[in-house]
Amino acid sequence: MITVFSRPRSLADVSTHYCPGCTHGIIHRLVAEAIDDFDVAERTIGVAPVGCAVLAYNYFNLDFQEAAHGRAPAVATGIKRALPDRIVFTYQGDGDLASIGTAEIVHAANRGEAITVIYVNNAIYGMTGGQMAPTTLEGQKTSTSPYGRDVSNAGYPIRMAELLATLNAPRYIARVAVNSPVHVQQAKKAIKRAFEVQIKENAFSLVEVLSTCPTNW
Amino acid sequence: MSEKLLMKGNEALGEAAVQAGCRLYFAYPITPQSELPEYLSKRMPEVGAVFLQAESEVAAINMVYGAAGTGARVMTSSSSPGISLKQEGLSYIAAAELPCVVVNMSRGGPGLGSIQPAQGDYFQATKGGGHGDYHLLVLAPASVQEIVDLTTLAFDLADKYRNPVMIMGDGLLGQMMEPVTFPSEGSRELQPKPWATTGKTKDREKNVVHSLELLPERLEAHNIKLQRKYAQMEQAEKRWEEYLADDAEIVLVAYGTVARICRSAVDAAREKGIKAGLFRPISLWPYPSEALAKLTPIAKCFLCVEMNTGQMVEDVRLALEGRRPVHFYGRTGGMVPAPEEVLAQIEKLVAGRCEA
Ligand SMILES: Cc1ncc(C[n+]2csc(CCOP(=O)(O)OP(=O)(O)O)c2C)c(N)n1
Ligand code: SF4
């Protein structure tokens, strides 16, 4: 019998706490596949965010650190500077990365820290119950924008990938989605390329993954 | 290196850290401690170590978290407003039981305050500072030589207890120059840190550095474990120095820069025939309460002198449990008390039979 499909070795054999239909799970899998493809699990350290993925350390067969809300790029900087030959990635939501942690992501990117950032943008604060995020779309209703996001009050959704792409140091920045098989394949390629940039070019890479939050919108 | 060198407190601290095996340093500039990052920006590359100027104190302490989680010896430094920004990180570091050294060359507050020496951060350092039930080990040097000795000790204690250690100085200590010798380098064999996140190899389970415990039972168990550790520190890590305290009827209690001033005041009082002495806590947490209380049979009263409006005096009162009157004299805002001022306080107390 030939095995045609199996769980990536870097993904733990446990069920996750994510809501049915949430795409955090797919993105975890793509990250684990990339790590397996490069066979670097033994020298990879992940950094979990505060957000729905706070328990990511339970779902990967990897050493992990859990960071304070938004601080994952600073924590990853500390790890990578201490162990320059290891592979270090952060996994962050849009509240984590694009709101409370904007300073940390901008400066880690600007220094060209050789880390990979998986930026999961679901346009909402999932974990705390569906409040408006800096990425929430114009007119989108959330628990703290009950009349829809009013840009004259809350500003426009922030475009982190575009902002970071203006910096000199980052080597690879991409935005992908996981809402169809084709898009999942594209996301897989982008995440793999992001790890390759770290492993082979010792440079900063970020993949923004547009994700769903069926529970909250 | 055992010859005597003339060094500023901030620079001596940096050199002591390097010699103690500190291999990463992250910080954001602030007066009055900038000589420390300036020194380390030159010195760390010489030993193949990492100097990184962070974008903020918030980022710096989180870089410390990441590096400490790999098992490396790591340090950050700042002064009062910057230490406030590090409190979130310190709470996480204490909760995740990571070893690191944090320096506060404190200055006048509250708010932006001044860049002059002060001790207004005593509560913040010894009573928590960040959220949750946790403690830092807090060491308060009073000379440049002691800065060196306590920095070396700080790294060892941090590793021993897997706990952040704060070196609490002030602007004056950081900037004054005194002769120092460094402990002979020798071979500093660091203990292995099997809990560190270095990459999960096949021969071990994965390591996770975290502070989240969603189940109340587990978080309570973690808190109990932490408290047990703090109790061990209270058993083993209290440090203090006494000066002419044995037969003293008036005991001054002061730490850091103020302790030096009080020592001069004690000498001046003795010349006038007043039996004054000095009790100088070196560890501010754990506080050497029992040693202080042992002075009560002879001491008639205590005078706590601080560069703040009265913070450590609460610990002095707790230690003495009402057995003797405890008086307070403080200057604040960056004002440093002169020995004559302290002497005047001593004389006033003597005139009032220690009760005034
Ligand atoms: C300092 C701090 N502020 C606020 C919170 C509460 N909090 C937890 S998760 C979260 C938002 C997470 O949203 P996002 O990063 O978009 O991730 P998601 O849950 O949507 O995956 C907030 C505000 C916190 N834990 N810490
Ligand atoms: S709340 Fe939203 S983001 Fe969080 S697990 Fe549920 S669906 Fe996913």
XYZ file of C-alpha atoms and ligand atoms in Angstrom:
607
model
C 0.000 0.000 0.000
C 1.303 3.470 -0.793
C 0.586 6.335 1.601
C -0.661 9.291 -0.405
C -1.652 11.590 2.415
C -0.517 11.859 6.021
C -0.091 14.303 8.858
C 3.094 16.379 8.587
C 5.660 15.184 11.152
C 5.905 18.686 12.620
C 2.189 18.764 13.362
C 1.173 17.157 16.668
C -1.396 14.366 16.643
C -3.961 16.243 18.730
C -7.248 17.935 17.958
C -7.222 21.724 18.093
C -9.538 24.093 19.943
C -10.305 26.076 16.775
C -13.966 26.587 15.826
C -15.431 24.455 13.015
C -14.648 26.123 9.693
C -11.791 28.234 11.077
C -8.799 28.342 8.742
C -6.143 28.593 11.485
C -5.898 24.785 11.197
C -5.130 24.842 7.466
C -2.455 27.471 8.004
C -0.860 25.413 10.813
C -0.672 22.502 8.410
C 0.982 24.569 5.678
C 3.606 25.803 8.130
C 4.302 22.250 9.327
C 4.597 21.017 5.720
C 7.151 23.711 4.898
C 9.241 22.814 7.956
C 9.095 19.129 7.014
C 9.965 19.878 3.381
C 13.200 21.529 4.487
C 13.735 18.892 7.186
C 14.520 21.538 9.800
C 12.131 20.574 12.602
C 15.002 19.760 14.963
C 16.390 23.244 14.668
C 13.162 25.225 14.491
C 11.704 27.340 17.285
C 8.215 28.791 16.930
C 6.768 31.814 18.684
C 3.049 31.783 19.522
C 0.991 34.973 19.748
C -1.771 36.100 22.042
C -4.905 35.498 20.028
C -6.762 32.384 18.961
C -3.427 30.768 18.091
C -2.086 31.240 21.620
C -2.037 27.456 22.070
C -0.153 26.859 18.801
C 2.660 25.368 20.895
C 0.363 22.419 21.594
C -0.216 21.770 17.895
C 3.350 21.599 16.584
C 6.013 19.021 17.419
C 8.502 21.825 17.837
C 10.146 23.814 20.585
C 8.036 26.896 21.181
C 7.888 30.139 23.112
C 4.664 31.953 23.859
C 5.022 35.736 23.581
C 3.053 38.555 25.198
C 0.405 40.191 22.978
C 2.129 41.695 19.930
C 5.689 41.046 21.133
C 6.397 37.910 19.101
C 8.823 39.645 16.684
C 10.892 40.932 19.644
C 10.880 37.473 21.256
C 11.872 35.939 17.915
C 14.672 38.504 17.631
C 16.001 37.409 21.025
C 15.893 33.729 20.014
C 17.482 34.253 16.606
C 20.241 36.502 17.968
C 21.039 33.899 20.619
C 20.907 30.978 18.161
C 21.659 32.324 14.668
C 21.762 28.869 13.086
C 18.195 27.984 14.139
C 15.020 28.568 12.150
C 12.676 30.927 13.975
C 9.116 31.806 13.027
C 6.281 33.769 14.572
C 2.597 33.028 14.057
C 0.496 36.148 14.703
C -3.021 37.447 14.244
C -3.924 40.872 12.910
C -4.739 42.325 16.323
C -1.413 41.005 17.570
C 0.714 42.160 14.642
C -1.130 45.137 13.167
C -2.320 46.839 16.363
C -0.608 46.249 19.690
C 2.571 44.910 18.088
C 3.115 47.375 15.244
C 6.381 48.735 16.622
C 7.832 45.256 17.105
C 6.975 43.995 13.610
C 8.123 47.167 11.836
C 11.495 47.188 13.572
C 12.136 43.466 13.334
C 11.421 43.757 9.604
C 13.497 46.909 9.282
C 16.495 45.251 10.962
C 16.079 42.352 8.577
C 15.901 39.799 11.384
C 16.294 36.409 9.744
C 12.893 35.189 10.895
C 9.701 34.149 9.136
C 6.421 35.770 10.119
C 3.114 34.045 9.443
C 0.575 36.830 9.709
C -2.970 35.508 9.918
C -5.376 38.270 8.974
C -8.997 37.412 9.750
C -10.019 41.090 9.996
C -11.225 40.604 13.568
C -10.229 39.966 17.182
C -11.311 36.354 17.290
C -10.171 35.301 20.717
C -11.807 38.117 22.645
C -15.139 37.693 20.895
C -15.174 39.484 17.590
C -14.182 43.084 18.281
C -13.033 45.426 15.531
C -9.419 44.976 14.437
C -7.259 47.529 12.613
C -7.851 45.355 9.542
C -11.653 45.195 9.818
C -13.156 46.235 6.479
C -14.980 49.484 5.891
C -18.619 49.041 6.905
C -17.972 45.658 8.529
C -20.053 45.025 11.634
C -18.256 43.703 14.710
C -19.056 43.668 18.410
C -17.364 47.061 18.824
C -18.440 48.501 15.464
C -22.159 47.627 15.624
C -23.007 50.203 12.931
C -20.223 49.026 10.673
C -16.661 50.330 10.635
C -16.869 54.064 10.152
C -13.574 55.138 8.642
C -14.070 58.746 9.746
C -13.927 57.471 13.325
C -11.808 54.299 13.226
C -9.595 54.962 10.196
C -9.127 52.692 7.203
C -8.103 49.036 7.414
C -4.325 49.025 7.731
C -2.322 47.281 5.006
C 0.639 45.787 6.829
C 2.115 43.826 3.925
C 2.228 46.974 1.784
C 3.634 49.042 4.647
C 6.390 46.550 5.375
C 7.192 46.169 1.691
C 8.415 49.787 1.662
C 11.347 48.779 3.900
C 14.721 47.815 2.459
C 15.573 44.786 4.551
C 12.664 42.351 4.092
C 13.470 39.845 1.329
C 10.028 38.335 0.792
C 6.549 39.650 1.618
C 3.425 38.056 0.207
C -0.329 38.021 0.735
C -2.281 34.853 0.118
C -5.659 33.356 1.003
C -6.870 29.893 2.028
C -10.489 30.079 0.878
C -10.209 27.604 -2.033
C -8.001 24.635 -2.989
C -6.184 26.777 -5.567
C -5.513 29.484 -3.022
C -4.365 26.918 -0.479
C -1.829 25.641 -3.019
C -0.639 29.209 -3.620
C -0.417 29.820 0.124
C 1.609 26.625 0.526
C 4.113 27.825 -2.063
C 4.390 31.254 -0.453
C 4.957 29.853 3.039
C 7.552 27.453 1.711
C 9.319 30.290 -0.091
C 9.244 32.375 3.108
C 11.068 29.639 5.041
C 13.479 29.200 2.149
C 14.359 32.896 2.346
C 15.242 32.455 5.991
C 17.123 29.194 5.543
C 19.047 30.014 2.363
C 19.284 33.805 2.376
C 19.291 34.507 6.108
C 16.716 37.257 5.592
C 13.347 38.472 6.841
C 10.172 37.082 5.268
C 6.465 37.523 5.943
C 3.364 35.886 4.555
C 0.006 37.501 5.209
C -2.657 34.826 5.077
C -6.244 36.017 4.683
C -8.208 33.815 7.031
C -11.786 33.311 8.160
C -13.481 33.673 11.489
C -16.849 32.001 10.901
C -17.725 32.395 14.563
C -17.408 36.153 14.651
C -18.372 37.394 11.193
C 42.016 40.480 35.447
C 42.824 41.374 39.054
C 44.545 44.788 38.880
C 42.701 47.844 40.112
C 40.952 49.949 37.470
C 39.257 53.309 37.820
C 35.797 52.955 36.280
C 32.366 54.525 36.227
C 29.636 52.441 37.852
C 27.746 51.975 34.590
C 30.857 50.826 32.716
C 32.003 48.552 35.521
C 28.584 46.931 35.479
C 28.919 46.298 31.749
C 32.362 44.752 32.149
C 31.197 42.596 35.054
C 28.297 41.341 32.928
C 30.614 40.406 30.064
C 32.915 38.580 32.468
C 29.938 36.790 34.023
C 29.191 35.307 30.610
C 26.443 37.666 29.467
C 26.188 36.987 25.741
C 23.267 39.212 24.734
C 22.303 42.716 25.761
C 19.176 44.546 24.553
C 18.256 48.077 25.628
C 16.889 51.473 24.681
C 18.867 54.637 25.573
C 17.927 56.652 28.656
C 19.810 58.917 31.068
C 21.401 58.277 33.576
C 22.523 54.840 32.393
C 23.591 55.479 28.804
C 27.268 54.782 29.596
C 26.235 51.162 30.027
C 24.870 50.586 26.483
C 27.673 52.744 25.110
C 30.275 50.591 26.848
C 28.621 47.350 25.775
C 28.214 48.499 22.164
C 32.023 48.463 22.020
C 32.698 45.558 24.333
C 30.163 42.900 23.303
C 31.445 42.547 19.706
C 34.984 42.012 21.085
C 33.844 38.775 22.720
C 31.534 37.725 19.881
C 28.473 38.702 21.899
C 25.298 40.484 20.826
C 24.623 44.162 21.428
C 21.298 45.320 20.025
C 19.662 48.704 20.511
C 15.960 47.904 20.643
C 13.150 50.125 19.340
C 11.752 50.511 22.861
C 12.076 49.155 26.376
C 9.030 47.002 25.638
C 10.838 45.365 22.741
C 14.096 45.086 24.702
C 12.581 43.120 27.572
C 10.806 40.813 25.116
C 14.089 40.212 23.289
C 15.474 39.295 26.706
C 12.576 36.840 27.101
C 13.352 35.176 23.766
C 17.089 34.943 24.374
C 16.702 33.792 27.986
C 14.367 31.074 26.716
C 17.251 29.642 24.690
C 19.324 29.358 27.859
C 21.724 32.223 27.115
C 22.884 34.709 29.751
C 21.194 37.975 28.862
C 20.765 41.461 30.309
C 18.857 44.683 29.773
C 19.160 48.031 31.504
C 17.220 51.240 31.801
C 16.159 53.948 34.207
C 12.802 54.541 35.882
C 10.452 55.482 32.970
C 11.955 52.679 30.868
C 11.665 50.203 33.729
C 7.943 51.009 33.872
C 7.689 49.903 30.235
C 9.435 46.633 31.045
C 6.904 45.587 33.665
C 4.724 43.566 31.294
C 7.767 41.627 30.140
C 9.045 41.104 33.674
C 5.747 39.570 34.723
C 5.916 37.154 31.770
C 9.587 36.343 32.441
C 8.915 35.650 36.106
C 5.887 33.526 35.194
C 7.783 31.552 32.556
C 10.717 31.175 34.999
C 13.395 32.596 32.759
C 16.742 33.771 34.130
C 17.908 37.279 33.241
C 19.429 40.404 34.731
C 17.691 43.794 34.617
C 19.435 46.988 35.697
C 17.583 50.060 36.968
C 19.769 53.146 37.430
C 16.798 54.948 38.859
C 16.011 58.637 38.548
C 13.540 61.188 39.876
C 9.843 60.566 39.263
C 6.924 60.238 38.891
C 6.351 60.727 35.183
C 9.290 61.953 33.178
C 10.609 63.382 36.449
C 14.285 64.270 36.338
C 17.565 62.658 35.411
C 18.953 63.041 38.947
C 19.335 60.097 41.342
C 16.294 58.929 43.295
C 14.870 55.828 44.965
C 11.215 56.235 44.079
C 11.110 52.840 42.341
C 11.463 50.785 45.545
C 7.813 49.720 45.626
C 7.844 48.895 41.915
C 10.969 46.748 42.287
C 10.135 44.925 45.507
C 6.357 44.637 45.508
C 5.751 43.354 42.007
C 5.656 46.157 39.469
C 3.881 44.111 36.850
C 0.673 42.115 37.222
C 0.261 38.909 39.186
C 1.949 37.296 42.191
C 5.667 37.280 41.492
C 8.955 38.551 42.827
C 12.206 39.743 41.377
C 15.380 39.249 43.351
C 16.506 42.848 43.922
C 20.123 43.727 44.729
C 21.174 47.252 45.735
C 24.892 48.048 45.471
C 26.414 51.042 47.256
C 29.804 51.299 45.526
C 31.314 50.628 42.134
C 33.081 47.558 43.508
C 29.801 46.268 44.850
C 28.170 46.881 41.462
C 30.757 44.489 40.015
C 30.323 41.892 42.736
C 26.543 41.966 42.680
C 26.397 41.828 38.872
C 28.397 38.611 38.953
C 26.134 37.293 41.686
C 23.000 38.404 39.818
C 23.736 36.150 36.844
C 24.389 33.182 39.127
C 21.221 33.748 41.149
C 19.148 34.210 37.990
C 20.291 30.820 36.709
C 20.021 29.134 40.094
C 16.400 30.157 40.627
C 15.322 30.639 36.995
C 14.152 34.096 37.987
C 14.770 37.679 36.862
C 17.238 39.562 39.084
C 17.175 43.347 39.285
C 20.219 45.432 40.090
C 18.838 48.574 41.648
C 21.209 51.518 41.434
C 20.669 55.196 40.906
C 22.098 57.914 38.710
C 24.836 58.724 41.184
C 26.152 55.167 41.495
C 26.084 54.707 37.742
C 28.124 57.789 37.050
C 30.644 57.954 39.878
C 34.158 56.651 39.351
C 35.864 54.373 41.850
C 38.673 51.824 41.719
C 37.469 48.275 41.072
C 38.873 44.812 40.633
C 37.092 42.091 38.724
C 36.757 38.537 39.981
C 39.401 36.358 38.306
C 37.826 35.077 35.128
C 38.719 31.418 35.527
C 36.434 28.922 33.862
C 32.798 29.835 34.303
C 31.109 26.506 33.886
C 27.443 27.252 33.413
C 24.927 24.640 34.481
C 23.073 22.950 31.606
C 19.534 24.228 30.974
C 17.569 21.238 29.741
C 14.342 23.294 29.661
C 15.653 25.735 27.027
C 14.087 26.014 23.566
C 16.981 25.204 21.272
C 15.203 22.996 18.729
C 13.459 19.708 19.572
C 15.865 16.894 18.919
C 14.697 13.289 18.793
C 16.185 12.445 22.173
C 13.862 14.688 24.156
C 10.308 15.983 24.461
C 9.567 19.431 23.095
C 10.330 22.401 25.316
C 7.779 25.182 25.631
C 8.385 28.525 27.314
C 5.003 29.897 28.333
C 2.928 31.444 31.073
C -0.607 30.578 29.932
C -2.499 28.099 32.119
C -6.174 28.100 31.211
C -7.212 25.609 33.887
C -7.530 27.300 37.288
C -6.229 24.176 39.049
C -3.063 24.259 36.979
C -2.500 27.962 37.338
C -2.940 27.707 41.082
C -0.439 24.849 41.172
C 2.002 26.976 39.166
C 1.556 29.865 41.589
C 2.165 27.579 44.548
C 5.332 26.322 42.880
C 6.512 29.903 42.348
C 5.761 30.799 45.961
C 7.793 27.813 47.119
C 10.696 29.137 45.111
C 10.301 32.613 46.617
C 10.274 31.032 50.079
C 13.604 29.356 49.273
C 15.003 32.730 48.233
C 13.811 34.194 51.518
C 15.694 31.434 53.319
C 18.945 31.756 51.442
C 19.323 35.096 49.716
C 18.960 37.835 52.302
C 21.968 40.124 52.292
C 22.826 43.146 54.391
C 25.709 45.019 55.994
C 25.903 46.556 59.451
C 28.128 49.451 60.443
C 28.615 50.215 64.149
C 25.172 48.726 64.673
C 26.060 46.360 67.582
C 25.848 48.948 70.334
C 23.826 51.583 68.455
C 20.928 53.273 70.167
C 19.852 54.957 66.958
C 19.994 52.710 63.900
C 19.864 54.313 60.477
C 18.407 52.141 57.720
C 19.376 53.045 54.165
C 20.434 51.407 50.905
C 22.527 52.351 47.880
C 23.820 55.899 47.595
C 21.932 57.008 50.707
C 23.690 54.355 52.790
C 27.026 56.006 51.981
C 25.699 59.351 53.144
C 24.278 57.784 56.293
C 27.633 56.192 57.052
C 29.238 59.636 57.107
C 26.398 60.874 59.317
C 26.963 57.923 61.685
C 30.676 58.803 61.920
C 29.847 62.432 62.647
C 27.304 61.404 65.295
C 29.809 59.072 66.966
C 32.298 61.959 67.139
C 29.666 63.835 69.115
C 29.253 60.881 71.435
C 25.947 59.688 69.963
C 25.684 55.937 69.619
C 24.462 55.780 66.024
C 24.809 52.856 63.643
C 23.787 51.836 60.141
C 21.866 48.866 58.780
C 22.207 48.600 55.003
C 20.008 46.101 53.165
C 21.841 44.752 50.120
C 18.976 42.550 48.985
C 15.838 44.710 48.859
C 13.838 41.601 48.050
C 14.050 39.354 49.961
C 14.250 41.947 52.726
C 16.605 41.148 55.642
C 13.871 41.672 58.237
C 15.113 39.227 60.879
C 18.612 40.701 60.916
C 17.150 44.162 61.328
C 14.841 43.038 64.130
C 17.822 41.505 65.972
C 19.051 45.036 66.689
C 16.025 45.924 68.826
C 17.340 44.913 72.264
C 19.861 47.768 72.176
C 18.427 50.121 69.574
C 15.995 52.661 70.972
C 14.747 53.817 67.609
C 15.277 53.515 63.893
C 15.658 56.220 61.278
C 14.977 55.196 57.708
C 16.551 57.542 55.153
C 15.569 57.362 51.505
C 15.599 59.410 48.322
C 11.821 59.198 48.100
C 8.829 60.097 50.234
C 8.861 56.909 52.287
C 8.807 53.474 50.682
C 11.342 51.111 52.295
C 10.247 52.517 55.642
C 7.170 50.299 55.327
C 9.381 47.201 55.253
C 11.334 48.494 58.237
C 8.079 48.905 60.173
C 6.937 45.431 59.119
C 10.261 43.967 60.267
C 10.110 45.647 63.688
C 6.424 44.931 64.241
C 5.918 48.026 66.353
C 8.633 47.118 68.872
C 10.516 50.385 68.348
C 9.634 53.774 66.896
C 10.572 54.059 63.232
C 11.252 57.547 61.899
C 11.674 58.629 58.333
C 13.702 61.251 56.558
C 13.540 61.594 52.798
C 14.532 63.895 49.974
C 12.981 63.490 46.580
C 12.868 64.760 43.018
C 16.581 64.163 42.531
C 17.668 65.943 45.714
C 20.416 64.001 47.490
C 20.490 64.401 51.286
C 23.741 65.758 52.740
C 25.382 64.015 55.734
C 24.786 67.166 57.819
C 21.050 66.963 57.144
C 20.987 63.372 58.319
C 23.110 64.263 61.357
C 20.611 67.002 62.219
C 17.837 64.378 62.111
C 19.837 62.116 64.420
C 20.439 64.972 66.866
C 16.777 65.890 66.814
C 15.859 62.313 67.686
C 18.399 62.194 70.510
C 17.038 65.461 71.902
C 13.535 64.016 71.836
C 14.736 60.721 73.399
C 14.071 58.933 70.156
C 10.353 59.510 70.360
C 9.997 62.775 68.432
C -1.872 43.349 26.743
C -3.080 42.634 26.335
N -4.138 43.341 25.866
C -5.246 42.686 25.487
C -5.339 41.327 25.553
C -6.626 40.634 25.151
N -6.551 39.970 23.873
C -6.309 38.656 23.762
S -6.324 38.106 22.208
C -6.704 39.628 21.598
C -6.941 39.885 20.149
C -6.444 38.847 19.260
O -6.823 39.103 17.955
P -5.942 38.667 16.730
O -4.528 38.993 16.984
O -6.531 39.287 15.527
O -6.017 37.079 16.696
P -7.252 36.102 16.488
O -7.778 35.800 17.856
O -8.280 36.809 15.631
O -6.680 34.916 15.830
C -6.794 40.549 22.640
C -7.133 41.971 22.458
C -4.204 40.634 26.062
N -4.179 39.299 26.190
N -3.110 41.316 26.419
S -12.947 32.649 17.080
Fe -12.597 32.873 14.890
S -10.359 32.887 14.655
Fe -10.807 32.090 16.671
S -10.875 29.862 16.430
Fe -12.967 30.592 16.236
S -13.237 30.912 14.044
Fe -11.034 30.770 14.406
